[in-house]
């Protein structure tokens, strides 16, 4: 059989392979063959051939229960991709810190959590520090809410249902309905706020990076007292401009 062109003009078999890896990730990293067929709509023989190839190369492993799980070789790819994202994001974050005086971050959506991939620290002696590589649930962070605002309501509901919405502080939103209302407000005003929802005494503003394939956002964060004095009508346009410039780095057109 000749190679078929995929939906984006690429190679169909490669697109199917990545679709199946995404299905595994969305399901928490482990699925049966029949579950993959139901989720992807692909024929069982096709899925079996792709899974066999991925198992042989270490990108998928097969459990004793015969369920398929994401494999260890993906870790190296993810770590390398995170370092690459961080390297090209840093100049933009430096501009953001210079404009605001506060710590700036970039995070991406990875399955049902966000992971911080780059940071530029504030020069203040009292400043926020989020370890690059840290993973947290999306619902309690400004970057997470900014990214979820770019998704459909159905996808957000599925994400929150899988991940759960545990309270990080007494201000954390913990209901799906409440989050949908919050995301509607974010879409209307163009930015998100974490007002002590992830950490007491910390305030954060974030905007999504448009066009990022897996979801990305940039943010500034600092002590509540300093952050309440930041004029959002001045700084948000700067953040949105830098996010637009950063989005060009995600251009995958070939």
PDB file of C-alpha atoms in Angstrom:
ATOM      1  CA  UNK A   1       0.000   0.000   0.000  1.00  0.00           C
ATOM      2  CA  UNK A   2       1.342   3.442  -0.856  1.00  0.00           C
ATOM      3  CA  UNK A   3       1.923   5.992   1.874  1.00  0.00           C
ATOM      4  CA  UNK A   4      -1.173   8.096   2.412  1.00  0.00           C
ATOM      5  CA  UNK A   5      -1.114  11.804   3.040  1.00  0.00           C
ATOM      6  CA  UNK A   6      -2.384  12.737   6.487  1.00  0.00           C
ATOM      7  CA  UNK A   7      -4.793  15.467   7.447  1.00  0.00           C
ATOM      8  CA  UNK A   8      -2.020  18.082   7.567  1.00  0.00           C
ATOM      9  CA  UNK A   9      -0.337  16.961   4.363  1.00  0.00           C
ATOM     10  CA  UNK A  10       2.096  14.761   6.273  1.00  0.00           C
ATOM     11  CA  UNK A  11       2.493  11.004   6.590  1.00  0.00           C
ATOM     12  CA  UNK A  12      -0.679   9.328   7.848  1.00  0.00           C
ATOM     13  CA  UNK A  13       1.055   6.520   9.721  1.00  0.00           C
ATOM     14  CA  UNK A  14       3.136   9.030  11.703  1.00  0.00           C
ATOM     15  CA  UNK A  15       0.064  11.109  12.510  1.00  0.00           C
ATOM     16  CA  UNK A  16      -1.709   7.983  13.730  1.00  0.00           C
ATOM     17  CA  UNK A  17       1.258   7.049  15.890  1.00  0.00           C
ATOM     18  CA  UNK A  18       1.281  10.413  17.631  1.00  0.00           C
ATOM     19  CA  UNK A  19      -2.514  10.362  17.956  1.00  0.00           C
ATOM     20  CA  UNK A  20      -2.231   7.075  19.859  1.00  0.00           C
ATOM     21  CA  UNK A  21       0.520   8.440  22.101  1.00  0.00           C
ATOM     22  CA  UNK A  22      -1.708  11.451  22.839  1.00  0.00           C
ATOM     23  CA  UNK A  23      -4.618   9.148  23.660  1.00  0.00           C
ATOM     24  CA  UNK A  24      -2.399   7.263  26.099  1.00  0.00           C
ATOM     25  CA  UNK A  25      -1.287  10.518  27.718  1.00  0.00           C
ATOM     26  CA  UNK A  26      -4.851  11.834  27.980  1.00  0.00           C
ATOM     27  CA  UNK A  27      -5.943   8.589  29.652  1.00  0.00           C
ATOM     28  CA  UNK A  28      -3.253   8.876  32.318  1.00  0.00           C
ATOM     29  CA  UNK A  29      -0.568   6.897  30.484  1.00  0.00           C
ATOM     30  CA  UNK A  30      -2.133   3.444  30.227  1.00  0.00           C
ATOM     31  CA  UNK A  31      -4.848   1.819  28.050  1.00  0.00           C
ATOM     32  CA  UNK A  32      -5.929  -1.502  26.573  1.00  0.00           C
ATOM     33  CA  UNK A  33      -5.938  -2.160  22.838  1.00  0.00           C
ATOM     34  CA  UNK A  34      -9.739  -1.985  22.736  1.00  0.00           C
ATOM     35  CA  UNK A  35      -9.746   1.290  24.688  1.00  0.00           C
ATOM     36  CA  UNK A  36      -7.292   2.755  22.185  1.00  0.00           C
ATOM     37  CA  UNK A  37      -9.550   1.605  19.341  1.00  0.00           C
ATOM     38  CA  UNK A  38     -12.623   3.190  20.940  1.00  0.00           C
ATOM     39  CA  UNK A  39     -10.795   6.454  21.623  1.00  0.00           C
ATOM     40  CA  UNK A  40      -9.021   6.779  18.265  1.00  0.00           C
ATOM     41  CA  UNK A  41     -11.489   5.158  15.870  1.00  0.00           C
ATOM     42  CA  UNK A  42      -8.640   3.244  14.245  1.00  0.00           C
ATOM     43  CA  UNK A  43      -8.906  -0.470  13.342  1.00  0.00           C
ATOM     44  CA  UNK A  44      -7.495  -2.918  15.890  1.00  0.00           C
ATOM     45  CA  UNK A  45      -4.923  -4.416  13.469  1.00  0.00           C
ATOM     46  CA  UNK A  46      -3.579  -0.928  12.703  1.00  0.00           C
ATOM     47  CA  UNK A  47      -3.274  -0.073  16.401  1.00  0.00           C
ATOM     48  CA  UNK A  48      -1.630  -3.407  17.140  1.00  0.00           C
ATOM     49  CA  UNK A  49       1.036  -2.835  14.466  1.00  0.00           C
ATOM     50  CA  UNK A  50       1.785   0.686  15.727  1.00  0.00           C
ATOM     51  CA  UNK A  51       1.902  -0.416  19.373  1.00  0.00           C
ATOM     52  CA  UNK A  52       4.215  -3.323  18.512  1.00  0.00           C
ATOM     53  CA  UNK A  53       6.606  -0.898  16.795  1.00  0.00           C
ATOM     54  CA  UNK A  54       6.496   1.552  19.728  1.00  0.00           C
ATOM     55  CA  UNK A  55       7.071  -1.236  22.250  1.00  0.00           C
ATOM     56  CA  UNK A  56      10.068  -2.432  20.252  1.00  0.00           C
ATOM     57  CA  UNK A  57      11.603   1.038  20.307  1.00  0.00           C
ATOM     58  CA  UNK A  58      10.886   1.700  23.993  1.00  0.00           C
ATOM     59  CA  UNK A  59       8.380   4.525  23.543  1.00  0.00           C
ATOM     60  CA  UNK A  60       5.563   2.275  24.802  1.00  0.00           C
ATOM     61  CA  UNK A  61       5.727  -0.711  27.149  1.00  0.00           C
ATOM     62  CA  UNK A  62       3.284  -3.571  27.539  1.00  0.00           C
ATOM     63  CA  UNK A  63       2.275  -4.483  31.061  1.00  0.00           C
ATOM     64  CA  UNK A  64       1.853  -8.090  32.260  1.00  0.00           C
ATOM     65  CA  UNK A  65      -1.883  -7.305  32.160  1.00  0.00           C
ATOM     66  CA  UNK A  66      -1.483  -6.672  28.387  1.00  0.00           C
ATOM     67  CA  UNK A  67      -2.307  -2.990  28.849  1.00  0.00           C
ATOM     68  CA  UNK A  68      -0.131  -0.503  26.973  1.00  0.00           C
ATOM     69  CA  UNK A  69       1.680   2.271  28.862  1.00  0.00           C
ATOM     70  CA  UNK A  70       3.913   5.185  27.915  1.00  0.00           C
ATOM     71  CA  UNK A  71       7.544   4.086  27.845  1.00  0.00           C
ATOM     72  CA  UNK A  72      10.748   5.423  29.402  1.00  0.00           C
ATOM     73  CA  UNK A  73      12.294   6.719  26.163  1.00  0.00           C
ATOM     74  CA  UNK A  74       9.661   9.476  26.096  1.00  0.00           C
ATOM     75  CA  UNK A  75      11.197  10.947  29.255  1.00  0.00           C
ATOM     76  CA  UNK A  76      14.366  11.970  27.434  1.00  0.00           C
ATOM     77  CA  UNK A  77      12.358  13.568  24.635  1.00  0.00           C
ATOM     78  CA  UNK A  78      10.241  15.490  27.117  1.00  0.00           C
ATOM     79  CA  UNK A  79      13.224  16.710  29.119  1.00  0.00           C
ATOM     80  CA  UNK A  80      15.035  17.841  25.969  1.00  0.00           C
ATOM     81  CA  UNK A  81      11.932  19.594  24.650  1.00  0.00           C
ATOM     82  CA  UNK A  82      11.490  21.398  27.985  1.00  0.00           C
ATOM     83  CA  UNK A  83      15.078  22.648  27.899  1.00  0.00           C
ATOM     84  CA  UNK A  84      14.599  23.869  24.324  1.00  0.00           C
ATOM     85  CA  UNK A  85      11.379  25.665  25.223  1.00  0.00           C
ATOM     86  CA  UNK A  86      13.086  27.307  28.161  1.00  0.00           C
ATOM     87  CA  UNK A  87      16.045  28.506  26.116  1.00  0.00           C
ATOM     88  CA  UNK A  88      14.024  30.421  23.557  1.00  0.00           C
ATOM     89  CA  UNK A  89      11.528  31.717  26.159  1.00  0.00           C
ATOM     90  CA  UNK A  90      14.123  33.329  28.436  1.00  0.00           C
ATOM     91  CA  UNK A  91      14.744  36.519  26.394  1.00  0.00           C
ATOM     92  CA  UNK A  92      11.007  37.230  26.377  1.00  0.00           C
ATOM     93  CA  UNK A  93      10.724  36.570  30.089  1.00  0.00           C
ATOM     94  CA  UNK A  94      13.692  38.882  30.714  1.00  0.00           C
ATOM     95  CA  UNK A  95      11.808  41.663  28.939  1.00  0.00           C
ATOM     96  CA  UNK A  96       8.744  40.950  31.039  1.00  0.00           C
ATOM     97  CA  UNK A  97      10.703  41.058  34.296  1.00  0.00           C
ATOM     98  CA  UNK A  98      12.391  44.283  33.231  1.00  0.00           C
ATOM     99  CA  UNK A  99       9.001  45.865  32.479  1.00  0.00           C
ATOM    100  CA  UNK A 100       7.349  44.766  35.726  1.00  0.00           C
ATOM    101  CA  UNK A 101      10.150  44.192  38.220  1.00  0.00           C
ATOM    102  CA  UNK A 102       8.598  40.844  39.097  1.00  0.00           C
ATOM    103  CA  UNK A 103       9.451  37.189  38.494  1.00  0.00           C
ATOM    104  CA  UNK A 104       8.246  35.909  35.125  1.00  0.00           C
ATOM    105  CA  UNK A 105       7.525  32.302  34.177  1.00  0.00           C
ATOM    106  CA  UNK A 106       6.577  30.203  31.210  1.00  0.00           C
ATOM    107  CA  UNK A 107       4.599  26.992  31.590  1.00  0.00           C
ATOM    108  CA  UNK A 108       3.158  24.421  29.209  1.00  0.00           C
ATOM    109  CA  UNK A 109       0.253  22.012  29.507  1.00  0.00           C
ATOM    110  CA  UNK A 110       1.453  18.415  29.765  1.00  0.00           C
ATOM    111  CA  UNK A 111      -1.393  15.917  29.909  1.00  0.00           C
ATOM    112  CA  UNK A 112      -3.573  17.051  32.843  1.00  0.00           C
ATOM    113  CA  UNK A 113      -0.967  19.191  34.600  1.00  0.00           C
ATOM    114  CA  UNK A 114       1.139  22.223  33.866  1.00  0.00           C
ATOM    115  CA  UNK A 115       4.924  22.148  33.977  1.00  0.00           C
ATOM    116  CA  UNK A 116       7.103  25.227  34.388  1.00  0.00           C
ATOM    117  CA  UNK A 117       9.783  25.312  31.676  1.00  0.00           C
ATOM    118  CA  UNK A 118      11.465  28.710  32.147  1.00  0.00           C
ATOM    119  CA  UNK A 119      11.802  31.499  34.674  1.00  0.00           C
ATOM    120  CA  UNK A 120      13.400  34.928  34.975  1.00  0.00           C
ATOM    121  CA  UNK A 121      13.700  36.013  38.634  1.00  0.00           C
ATOM    122  CA  UNK A 122      12.839  39.398  40.072  1.00  0.00           C
ATOM    123  CA  UNK A 123      15.644  41.583  41.408  1.00  0.00           C
ATOM    124  CA  UNK A 124      13.677  42.241  44.616  1.00  0.00           C
ATOM    125  CA  UNK A 125      15.098  40.619  47.737  1.00  0.00           C
ATOM    126  CA  UNK A 126      11.610  39.213  48.390  1.00  0.00           C
ATOM    127  CA  UNK A 127      10.643  37.385  45.228  1.00  0.00           C
ATOM    128  CA  UNK A 128       8.762  34.350  44.033  1.00  0.00           C
ATOM    129  CA  UNK A 129      10.619  31.197  43.041  1.00  0.00           C
ATOM    130  CA  UNK A 130       9.016  28.339  41.151  1.00  0.00           C
ATOM    131  CA  UNK A 131      11.392  25.521  40.313  1.00  0.00           C
ATOM    132  CA  UNK A 132      11.721  24.875  36.581  1.00  0.00           C
ATOM    133  CA  UNK A 133      10.334  21.412  35.961  1.00  0.00           C
ATOM    134  CA  UNK A 134       7.754  21.691  38.737  1.00  0.00           C
ATOM    135  CA  UNK A 135       4.384  20.129  37.910  1.00  0.00           C
ATOM    136  CA  UNK A 136       1.121  21.342  39.445  1.00  0.00           C
ATOM    137  CA  UNK A 137      -2.584  21.042  38.732  1.00  0.00           C
ATOM    138  CA  UNK A 138      -3.888  23.653  36.311  1.00  0.00           C
ATOM    139  CA  UNK A 139      -6.928  24.821  38.261  1.00  0.00           C
ATOM    140  CA  UNK A 140      -5.042  26.688  41.004  1.00  0.00           C
ATOM    141  CA  UNK A 141      -2.617  28.684  38.838  1.00  0.00           C
ATOM    142  CA  UNK A 142      -2.897  31.703  36.578  1.00  0.00           C
ATOM    143  CA  UNK A 143      -0.926  29.984  33.808  1.00  0.00           C
ATOM    144  CA  UNK A 144      -3.145  26.919  34.038  1.00  0.00           C
ATOM    145  CA  UNK A 145      -6.326  28.972  33.848  1.00  0.00           C
ATOM    146  CA  UNK A 146      -4.960  31.019  30.932  1.00  0.00           C
ATOM    147  CA  UNK A 147      -4.272  27.800  29.016  1.00  0.00           C
ATOM    148  CA  UNK A 148      -7.628  26.232  29.884  1.00  0.00           C
ATOM    149  CA  UNK A 149      -9.383  29.366  28.604  1.00  0.00           C
ATOM    150  CA  UNK A 150      -8.030  28.439  25.166  1.00  0.00           C
ATOM    151  CA  UNK A 151      -9.740  25.031  25.301  1.00  0.00           C
ATOM    152  CA  UNK A 152     -13.351  24.023  24.725  1.00  0.00           C
ATOM    153  CA  UNK A 153     -15.650  23.560  27.717  1.00  0.00           C
ATOM    154  CA  UNK A 154     -15.854  19.798  27.086  1.00  0.00           C
ATOM    155  CA  UNK A 155     -12.071  19.387  27.053  1.00  0.00           C
ATOM    156  CA  UNK A 156     -11.746  21.485  30.229  1.00  0.00           C
ATOM    157  CA  UNK A 157     -14.372  19.373  31.988  1.00  0.00           C
ATOM    158  CA  UNK A 158     -12.565  16.172  31.033  1.00  0.00           C
ATOM    159  CA  UNK A 159      -9.206  17.570  32.158  1.00  0.00           C
ATOM    160  CA  UNK A 160     -10.525  18.737  35.534  1.00  0.00           C
ATOM    161  CA  UNK A 161     -12.435  15.502  36.102  1.00  0.00           C
ATOM    162  CA  UNK A 162      -9.327  13.394  35.479  1.00  0.00           C
ATOM    163  CA  UNK A 163      -6.945  15.595  37.467  1.00  0.00           C
ATOM    164  CA  UNK A 164      -9.287  16.559  40.302  1.00  0.00           C
ATOM    165  CA  UNK A 165      -9.472  20.004  41.889  1.00  0.00           C
ATOM    166  CA  UNK A 166      -7.906  19.725  45.354  1.00  0.00           C
ATOM    167  CA  UNK A 167      -7.663  22.990  47.317  1.00  0.00           C
ATOM    168  CA  UNK A 168      -4.146  24.423  47.590  1.00  0.00           C
ATOM    169  CA  UNK A 169      -5.430  27.307  49.744  1.00  0.00           C
ATOM    170  CA  UNK A 170      -8.824  28.431  50.991  1.00  0.00           C
ATOM    171  CA  UNK A 171      -9.153  30.584  47.855  1.00  0.00           C
ATOM    172  CA  UNK A 172      -8.694  27.750  45.354  1.00  0.00           C
ATOM    173  CA  UNK A 173     -11.601  27.088  42.996  1.00  0.00           C
ATOM    174  CA  UNK A 174     -12.678  23.489  43.545  1.00  0.00           C
ATOM    175  CA  UNK A 175     -15.749  23.003  41.321  1.00  0.00           C
ATOM    176  CA  UNK A 176     -15.957  22.463  37.576  1.00  0.00           C
ATOM    177  CA  UNK A 177     -18.907  24.875  37.255  1.00  0.00           C
ATOM    178  CA  UNK A 178     -16.990  27.540  39.134  1.00  0.00           C
ATOM    179  CA  UNK A 179     -14.004  27.082  36.843  1.00  0.00           C
ATOM    180  CA  UNK A 180     -16.145  27.412  33.720  1.00  0.00           C
ATOM    181  CA  UNK A 181     -17.433  30.770  35.000  1.00  0.00           C
ATOM    182  CA  UNK A 182     -13.873  31.843  35.748  1.00  0.00           C
ATOM    183  CA  UNK A 183     -12.696  30.842  32.259  1.00  0.00           C
ATOM    184  CA  UNK A 184     -15.539  32.804  30.647  1.00  0.00           C
ATOM    185  CA  UNK A 185     -14.328  35.895  32.521  1.00  0.00           C
ATOM    186  CA  UNK A 186     -10.730  35.226  31.451  1.00  0.00           C
ATOM    187  CA  UNK A 187     -11.756  34.960  27.791  1.00  0.00           C
ATOM    188  CA  UNK A 188     -13.567  38.271  28.071  1.00  0.00           C
ATOM    189  CA  UNK A 189     -10.770  40.253  29.720  1.00  0.00           C
ATOM    190  CA  UNK A 190      -7.831  38.501  28.011  1.00  0.00           C
ATOM    191  CA  UNK A 191      -5.780  37.451  31.038  1.00  0.00           C
ATOM    192  CA  UNK A 192      -6.024  35.300  34.165  1.00  0.00           C
ATOM    193  CA  UNK A 193      -5.293  35.928  37.825  1.00  0.00           C
ATOM    194  CA  UNK A 194      -4.168  33.629  40.628  1.00  0.00           C
ATOM    195  CA  UNK A 195      -5.089  35.588  43.757  1.00  0.00           C
ATOM    196  CA  UNK A 196      -3.579  33.468  46.509  1.00  0.00           C
ATOM    197  CA  UNK A 197      -5.121  30.319  45.032  1.00  0.00           C
ATOM    198  CA  UNK A 198      -1.866  28.339  44.740  1.00  0.00           C
ATOM    199  CA  UNK A 199       0.099  29.939  47.571  1.00  0.00           C
ATOM    200  CA  UNK A 200      -1.088  32.271  50.336  1.00  0.00           C
ATOM    201  CA  UNK A 201       0.135  35.832  49.878  1.00  0.00           C
ATOM    202  CA  UNK A 202       1.137  35.405  46.222  1.00  0.00           C
ATOM    203  CA  UNK A 203      -0.593  37.029  43.264  1.00  0.00           C
ATOM    204  CA  UNK A 204       0.005  36.148  39.618  1.00  0.00           C
ATOM    205  CA  UNK A 205      -1.130  37.418  36.217  1.00  0.00           C
ATOM    206  CA  UNK A 206      -0.899  35.255  33.081  1.00  0.00           C
ATOM    207  CA  UNK A 207      -1.728  35.300  29.387  1.00  0.00           C
ATOM    208  CA  UNK A 208      -1.807  32.396  26.955  1.00  0.00           C
ATOM    209  CA  UNK A 209       0.742  32.077  24.171  1.00  0.00           C
ATOM    210  CA  UNK A 210      -1.478  31.907  21.076  1.00  0.00           C
ATOM    211  CA  UNK A 211      -0.968  29.022  18.698  1.00  0.00           C
ATOM    212  CA  UNK A 212       1.170  26.912  21.029  1.00  0.00           C
ATOM    213  CA  UNK A 213       0.386  23.310  19.969  1.00  0.00           C
ATOM    214  CA  UNK A 214       0.248  21.808  23.466  1.00  0.00           C
ATOM    215  CA  UNK A 215      -0.798  24.950  25.323  1.00  0.00           C
ATOM    216  CA  UNK A 216       1.553  27.505  26.876  1.00  0.00           C
ATOM    217  CA  UNK A 217       1.319  30.673  28.953  1.00  0.00           C
ATOM    218  CA  UNK A 218       3.574  33.336  30.439  1.00  0.00           C
ATOM    219  CA  UNK A 219       3.083  34.973  33.808  1.00  0.00           C
ATOM    220  CA  UNK A 220       4.396  37.406  36.376  1.00  0.00           C
ATOM    221  CA  UNK A 221       4.145  36.698  40.085  1.00  0.00           C
ATOM    222  CA  UNK A 222       5.057  38.372  43.329  1.00  0.00           C
ATOM    223  CA  UNK A 223       3.937  39.186  46.870  1.00  0.00           C
ATOM    224  CA  UNK A 224       0.301  40.279  47.041  1.00  0.00           C
ATOM    225  CA  UNK A 225       1.226  43.716  48.371  1.00  0.00           C
ATOM    226  CA  UNK A 226       3.444  44.592  45.400  1.00  0.00           C
ATOM    227  CA  UNK A 227       1.253  42.935  42.786  1.00  0.00           C
ATOM    228  CA  UNK A 228      -1.869  44.887  43.779  1.00  0.00           C
ATOM    229  CA  UNK A 229      -0.012  48.076  42.822  1.00  0.00           C
ATOM    230  CA  UNK A 230       0.682  46.857  39.277  1.00  0.00           C
ATOM    231  CA  UNK A 231      -1.508  48.654  36.736  1.00  0.00           C
ATOM    232  CA  UNK A 232      -3.049  45.853  34.687  1.00  0.00           C
ATOM    233  CA  UNK A 233      -4.109  48.244  31.920  1.00  0.00           C
ATOM    234  CA  UNK A 234      -0.413  48.991  31.378  1.00  0.00           C
ATOM    235  CA  UNK A 235       1.247  45.636  31.921  1.00  0.00           C
ATOM    236  CA  UNK A 236      -1.299  43.263  30.353  1.00  0.00           C
ATOM    237  CA  UNK A 237      -0.801  44.726  26.833  1.00  0.00           C
ATOM    238  CA  UNK A 238       2.964  44.219  27.310  1.00  0.00           C
ATOM    239  CA  UNK A 239       2.410  40.602  28.324  1.00  0.00           C
ATOM    240  CA  UNK A 240       0.075  40.029  25.368  1.00  0.00           C
ATOM    241  CA  UNK A 241       2.608  41.553  22.961  1.00  0.00           C
ATOM    242  CA  UNK A 242       5.415  39.354  24.271  1.00  0.00           C
ATOM    243  CA  UNK A 243       3.140  36.295  24.107  1.00  0.00           C
ATOM    244  CA  UNK A 244       2.383  37.079  20.467  1.00  0.00           C
ATOM    245  CA  UNK A 245       6.104  37.396  19.705  1.00  0.00           C
ATOM    246  CA  UNK A 246       6.819  34.187  21.596  1.00  0.00           C
ATOM    247  CA  UNK A 247       4.109  32.372  19.633  1.00  0.00           C
ATOM    248  CA  UNK A 248       6.215  32.722  16.489  1.00  0.00           C
ATOM    249  CA  UNK A 249       8.716  30.355  18.117  1.00  0.00           C
ATOM    250  CA  UNK A 250       6.002  27.674  18.025  1.00  0.00           C
ATOM    251  CA  UNK A 251       5.523  28.003  14.283  1.00  0.00           C
ATOM    252  CA  UNK A 252       5.830  24.433  13.008  1.00  0.00           C
ATOM    253  CA  UNK A 253       4.872  25.128   9.410  1.00  0.00           C
ATOM    254  CA  UNK A 254       7.152  23.303   6.974  1.00  0.00           C
TER     255      UNK A 254
END
